[in-house]
Short mmCIF file of C-alpha atoms in Angstrom, two decimals:
data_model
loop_
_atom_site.label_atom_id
_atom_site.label_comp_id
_atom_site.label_asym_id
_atom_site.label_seq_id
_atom_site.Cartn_x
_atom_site.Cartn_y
_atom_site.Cartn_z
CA UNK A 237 -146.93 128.80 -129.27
CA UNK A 238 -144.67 127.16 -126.58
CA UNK A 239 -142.96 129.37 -124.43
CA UNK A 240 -139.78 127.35 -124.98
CA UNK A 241 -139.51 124.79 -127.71
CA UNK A 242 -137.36 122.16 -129.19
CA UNK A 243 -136.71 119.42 -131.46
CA UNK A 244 -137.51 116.25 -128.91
CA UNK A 245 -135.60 113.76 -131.44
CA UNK A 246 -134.06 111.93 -130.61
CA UNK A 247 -130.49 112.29 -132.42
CA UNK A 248 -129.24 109.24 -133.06
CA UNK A 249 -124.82 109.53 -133.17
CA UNK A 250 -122.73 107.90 -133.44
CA UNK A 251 -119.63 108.03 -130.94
CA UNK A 252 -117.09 110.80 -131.50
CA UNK A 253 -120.04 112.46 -134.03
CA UNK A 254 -120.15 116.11 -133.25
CA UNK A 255 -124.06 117.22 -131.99
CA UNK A 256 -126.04 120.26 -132.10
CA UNK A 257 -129.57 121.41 -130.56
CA UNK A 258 -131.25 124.74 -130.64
CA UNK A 259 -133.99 125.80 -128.45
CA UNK A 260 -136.47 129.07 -129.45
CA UNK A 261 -137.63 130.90 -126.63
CA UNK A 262 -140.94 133.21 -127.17
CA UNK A 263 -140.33 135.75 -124.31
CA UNK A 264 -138.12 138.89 -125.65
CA UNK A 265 -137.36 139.80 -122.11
CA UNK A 266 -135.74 136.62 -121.13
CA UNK A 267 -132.97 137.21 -118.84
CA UNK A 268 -131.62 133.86 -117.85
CA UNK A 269 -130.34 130.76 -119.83
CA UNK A 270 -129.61 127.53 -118.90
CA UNK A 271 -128.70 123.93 -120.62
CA UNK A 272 -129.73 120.99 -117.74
CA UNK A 273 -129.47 117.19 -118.54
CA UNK A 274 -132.17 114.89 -117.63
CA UNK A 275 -131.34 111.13 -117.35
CA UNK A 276 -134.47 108.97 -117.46
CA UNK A 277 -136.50 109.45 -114.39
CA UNK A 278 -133.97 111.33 -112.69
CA UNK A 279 -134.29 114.91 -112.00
CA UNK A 280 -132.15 117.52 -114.02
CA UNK A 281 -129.13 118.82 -113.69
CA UNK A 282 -127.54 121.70 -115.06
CA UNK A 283 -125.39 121.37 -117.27
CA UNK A 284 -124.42 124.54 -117.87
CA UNK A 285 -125.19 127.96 -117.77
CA UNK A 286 -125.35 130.18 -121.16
CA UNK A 287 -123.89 133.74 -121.27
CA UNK A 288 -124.40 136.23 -124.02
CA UNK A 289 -121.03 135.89 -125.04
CA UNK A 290 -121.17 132.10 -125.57
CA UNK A 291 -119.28 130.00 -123.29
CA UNK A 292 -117.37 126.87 -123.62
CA UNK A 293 -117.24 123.85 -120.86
CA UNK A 294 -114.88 121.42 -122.19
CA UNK A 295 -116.63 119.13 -125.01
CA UNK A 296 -119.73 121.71 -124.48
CA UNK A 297 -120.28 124.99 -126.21
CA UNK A 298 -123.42 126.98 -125.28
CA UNK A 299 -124.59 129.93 -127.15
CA UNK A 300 -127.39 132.58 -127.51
CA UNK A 301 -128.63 134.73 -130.11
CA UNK A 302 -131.38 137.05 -128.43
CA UNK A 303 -132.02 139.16 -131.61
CA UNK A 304 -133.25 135.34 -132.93
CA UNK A 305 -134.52 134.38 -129.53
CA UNK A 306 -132.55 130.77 -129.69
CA UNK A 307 -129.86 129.46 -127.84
CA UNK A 308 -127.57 126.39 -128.98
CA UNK A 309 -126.16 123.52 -127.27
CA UNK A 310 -122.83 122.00 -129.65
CA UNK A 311 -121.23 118.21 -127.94
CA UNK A 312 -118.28 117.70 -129.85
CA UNK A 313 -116.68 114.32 -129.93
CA UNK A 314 -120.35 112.44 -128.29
CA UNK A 315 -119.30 109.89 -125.44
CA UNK A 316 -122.14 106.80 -124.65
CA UNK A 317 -122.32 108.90 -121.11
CA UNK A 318 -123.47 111.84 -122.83
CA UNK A 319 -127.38 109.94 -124.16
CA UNK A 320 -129.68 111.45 -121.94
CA UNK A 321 -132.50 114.26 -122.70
CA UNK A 322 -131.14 117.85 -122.61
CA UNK A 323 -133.32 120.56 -121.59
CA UNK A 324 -133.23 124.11 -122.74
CA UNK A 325 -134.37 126.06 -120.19
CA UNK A 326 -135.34 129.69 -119.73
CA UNK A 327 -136.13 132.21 -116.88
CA UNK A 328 -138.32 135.21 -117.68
CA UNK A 329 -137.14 137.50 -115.57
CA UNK A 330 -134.11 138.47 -113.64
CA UNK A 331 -131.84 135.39 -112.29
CA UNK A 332 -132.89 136.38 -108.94
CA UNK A 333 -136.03 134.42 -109.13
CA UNK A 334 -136.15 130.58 -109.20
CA UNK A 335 -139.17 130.82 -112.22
CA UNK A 336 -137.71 128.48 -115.27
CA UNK A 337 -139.48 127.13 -117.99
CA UNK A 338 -138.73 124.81 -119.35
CA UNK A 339 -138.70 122.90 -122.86
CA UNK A 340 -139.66 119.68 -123.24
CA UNK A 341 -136.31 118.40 -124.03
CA UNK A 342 -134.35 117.10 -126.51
CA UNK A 343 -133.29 113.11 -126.29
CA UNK A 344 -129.68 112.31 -127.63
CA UNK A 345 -128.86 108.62 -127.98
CA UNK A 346 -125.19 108.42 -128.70
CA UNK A 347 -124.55 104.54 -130.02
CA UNK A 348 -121.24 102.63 -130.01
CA UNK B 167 -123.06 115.78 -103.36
CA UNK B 168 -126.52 116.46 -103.05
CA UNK B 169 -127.72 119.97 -101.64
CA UNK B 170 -131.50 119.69 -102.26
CA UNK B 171 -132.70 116.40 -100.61
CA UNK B 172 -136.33 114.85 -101.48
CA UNK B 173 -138.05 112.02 -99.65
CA UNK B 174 -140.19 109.91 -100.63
CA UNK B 175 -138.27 108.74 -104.15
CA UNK B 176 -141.42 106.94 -104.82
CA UNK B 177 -144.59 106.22 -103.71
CA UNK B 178 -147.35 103.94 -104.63
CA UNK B 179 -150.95 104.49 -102.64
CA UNK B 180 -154.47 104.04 -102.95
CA UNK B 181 -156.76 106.27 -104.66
CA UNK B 182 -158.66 108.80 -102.25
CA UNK B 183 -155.52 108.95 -100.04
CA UNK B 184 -152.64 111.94 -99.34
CA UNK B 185 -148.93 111.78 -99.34
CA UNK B 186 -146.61 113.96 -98.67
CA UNK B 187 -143.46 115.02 -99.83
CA UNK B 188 -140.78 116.58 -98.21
CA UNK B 189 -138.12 118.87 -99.85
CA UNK B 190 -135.02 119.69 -97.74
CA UNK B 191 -132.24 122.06 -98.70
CA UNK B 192 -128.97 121.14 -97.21
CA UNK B 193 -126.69 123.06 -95.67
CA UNK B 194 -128.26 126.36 -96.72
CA UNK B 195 -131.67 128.32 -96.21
CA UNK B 196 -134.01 128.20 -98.78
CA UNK B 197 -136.47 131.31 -98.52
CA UNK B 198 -137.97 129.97 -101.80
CA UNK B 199 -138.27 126.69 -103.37
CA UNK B 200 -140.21 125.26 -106.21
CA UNK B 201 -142.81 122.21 -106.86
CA UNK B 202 -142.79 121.18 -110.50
CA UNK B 203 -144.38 118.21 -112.01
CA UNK B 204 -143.35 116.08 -115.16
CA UNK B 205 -145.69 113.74 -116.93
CA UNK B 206 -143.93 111.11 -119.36
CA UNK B 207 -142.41 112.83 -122.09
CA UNK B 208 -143.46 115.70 -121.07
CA UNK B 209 -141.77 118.65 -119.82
CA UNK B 210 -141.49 119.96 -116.55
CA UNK B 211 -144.57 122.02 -115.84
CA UNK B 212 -144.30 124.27 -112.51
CA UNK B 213 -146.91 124.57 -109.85
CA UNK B 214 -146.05 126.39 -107.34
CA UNK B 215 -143.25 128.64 -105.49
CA UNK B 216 -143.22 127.62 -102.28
CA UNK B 217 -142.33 130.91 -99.38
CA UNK B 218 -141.40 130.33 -96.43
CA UNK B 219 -143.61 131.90 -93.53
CA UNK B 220 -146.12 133.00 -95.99
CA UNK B 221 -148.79 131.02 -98.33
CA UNK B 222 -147.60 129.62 -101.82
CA UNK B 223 -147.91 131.41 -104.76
CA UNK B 224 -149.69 128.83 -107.29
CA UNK B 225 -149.44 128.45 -111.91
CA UNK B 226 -152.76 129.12 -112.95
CA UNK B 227 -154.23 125.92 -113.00
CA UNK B 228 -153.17 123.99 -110.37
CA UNK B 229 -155.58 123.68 -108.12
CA UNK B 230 -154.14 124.83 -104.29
CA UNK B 231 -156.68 122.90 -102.39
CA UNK B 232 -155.39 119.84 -103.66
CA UNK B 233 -152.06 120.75 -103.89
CA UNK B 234 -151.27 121.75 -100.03
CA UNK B 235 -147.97 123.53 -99.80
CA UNK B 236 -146.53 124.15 -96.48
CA UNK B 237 -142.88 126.29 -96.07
CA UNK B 238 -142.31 125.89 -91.95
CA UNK B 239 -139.08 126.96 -92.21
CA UNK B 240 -135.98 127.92 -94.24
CA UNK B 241 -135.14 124.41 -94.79
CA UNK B 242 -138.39 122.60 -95.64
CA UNK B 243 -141.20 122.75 -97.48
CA UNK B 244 -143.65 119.80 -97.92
CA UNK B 245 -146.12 119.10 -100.86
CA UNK B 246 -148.95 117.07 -99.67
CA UNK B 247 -151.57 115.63 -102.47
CA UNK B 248 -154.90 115.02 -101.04
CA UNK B 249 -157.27 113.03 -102.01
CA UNK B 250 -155.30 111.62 -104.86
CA UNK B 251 -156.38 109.80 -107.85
CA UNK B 252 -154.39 108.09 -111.07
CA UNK B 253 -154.32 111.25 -113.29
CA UNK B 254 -152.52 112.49 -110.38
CA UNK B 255 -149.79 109.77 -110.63
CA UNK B 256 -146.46 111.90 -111.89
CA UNK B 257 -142.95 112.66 -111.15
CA UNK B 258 -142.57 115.28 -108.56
CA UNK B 259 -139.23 117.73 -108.00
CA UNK B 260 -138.53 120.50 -106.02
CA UNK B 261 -136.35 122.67 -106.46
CA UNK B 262 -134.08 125.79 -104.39
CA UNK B 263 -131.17 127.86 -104.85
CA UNK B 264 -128.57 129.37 -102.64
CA UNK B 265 -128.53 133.44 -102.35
CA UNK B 266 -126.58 133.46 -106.03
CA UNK B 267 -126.55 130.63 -108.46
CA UNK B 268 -128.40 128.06 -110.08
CA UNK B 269 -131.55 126.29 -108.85
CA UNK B 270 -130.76 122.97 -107.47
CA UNK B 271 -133.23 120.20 -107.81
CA UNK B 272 -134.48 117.42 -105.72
CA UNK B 273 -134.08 113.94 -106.84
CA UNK B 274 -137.73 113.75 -107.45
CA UNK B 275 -141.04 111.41 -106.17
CA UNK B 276 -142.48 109.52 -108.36
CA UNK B 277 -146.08 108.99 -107.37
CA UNK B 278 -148.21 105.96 -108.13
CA UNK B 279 -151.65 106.44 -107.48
CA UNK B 280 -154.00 102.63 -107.39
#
């Protein structure tokens, strides 16, 4: 089993459609959360960072469930900037150490 | 702006040959940075942690002789692939974050190997 996993897609919206992607991590001593975007063959770039309490970044809403071990990414009202692959990504231990891992993402295409 | 920089952005060589890549954190000291690699469609797969002043720590199968990591100071570390063949042609990022905060990523070589 993958220490992080996701749905690769892709999601095919349409603009304004309202988009949701979960990610299953396998480590129950996960500390640290993150959501980074990946254009193609660009590096990531995070996106944003996910909190226990869920956490809201304009059109973005991150969320984690550790008793499920899965964290959510919601895009509400999809813009043709937002296609790109979005990787869930997950640090064992505490955020003080740059160790991610890292799922092997999941590609939205948002069409016109 | 940019506070990880990487150079090369790409690279094409000759089988049997090293590069090197440099990974530079700007305007900060990175006592630890990170070498991942990511294979089409595939997802980014760590190698090593790169410490300054001491030797790198390497993921279990990556092999460090090939792989040379070198951390001369708080700003730099440098990835050199020797002796490199086409299964080692990939897209290589580093990686570093400030005392608190996110990592910060490079903007990545991608290596052609002939």
């Amino acid at each position: 089993r993958k220490e992080v996993e996701q749905d690769p897609g892709p999601f095919n919206v349409p603009e304004g459609a309202t988009v949701a992607f979960n990610c299953t991590y396998s480590n129950s001593a996960s500390q640290s959360f993150f959501w980074y975007r990946q254009d193609c063959r660009k590096e990531p770039k995070l996106l944003m960072s996910v909190y226990s309490s869920g956490n809201e970044d304009g059109r973005f809403t991150a969320q984690l469930n550790r008793a499920s071990q899965y964290i959510s990414l919601l895009i509400r009202d999809s813009k043709l900037s937002d296609s790109a692959t979005y990787l869930c990504v997950v640090s064992p231990l505490s955020s003080n150490t740059g160790k991610l891992i890292f799922g092997q993402g999941t590609t939205l295409q948002v069409k016109p | 702006g940019a506070v990880v920089s990487q150079h090369p952005s790409r690279v094409i060589c000759k089988s049997g040959t090293s590069v090197k890549i440099e990974c530079r954190s700007l305007d900060f000291q990175a006592t630890t940075m990170f070498w991942y690699r990511q294979f089409p469609k595939q997802s980014l797969m760590l190698m090593a942690t790169s410490n300054e002043g001491s030797k790198a720590t390497y993921e279990q199968g990556v092999e460090k002789d090939k792989f040379l990591i070198n951390h001369a100071s708080l700003t730099l570390s440098t990835l050199t692939v020797t002796s490199a063949h086409p299964e080692d042609s990939s897209f290589y990022i580093c990686s570093a974050r400030m005392v608190i905060g996110p990592l910060h990523f490079g903007n990545g070589t991608r290596l052609t190997v002939t």
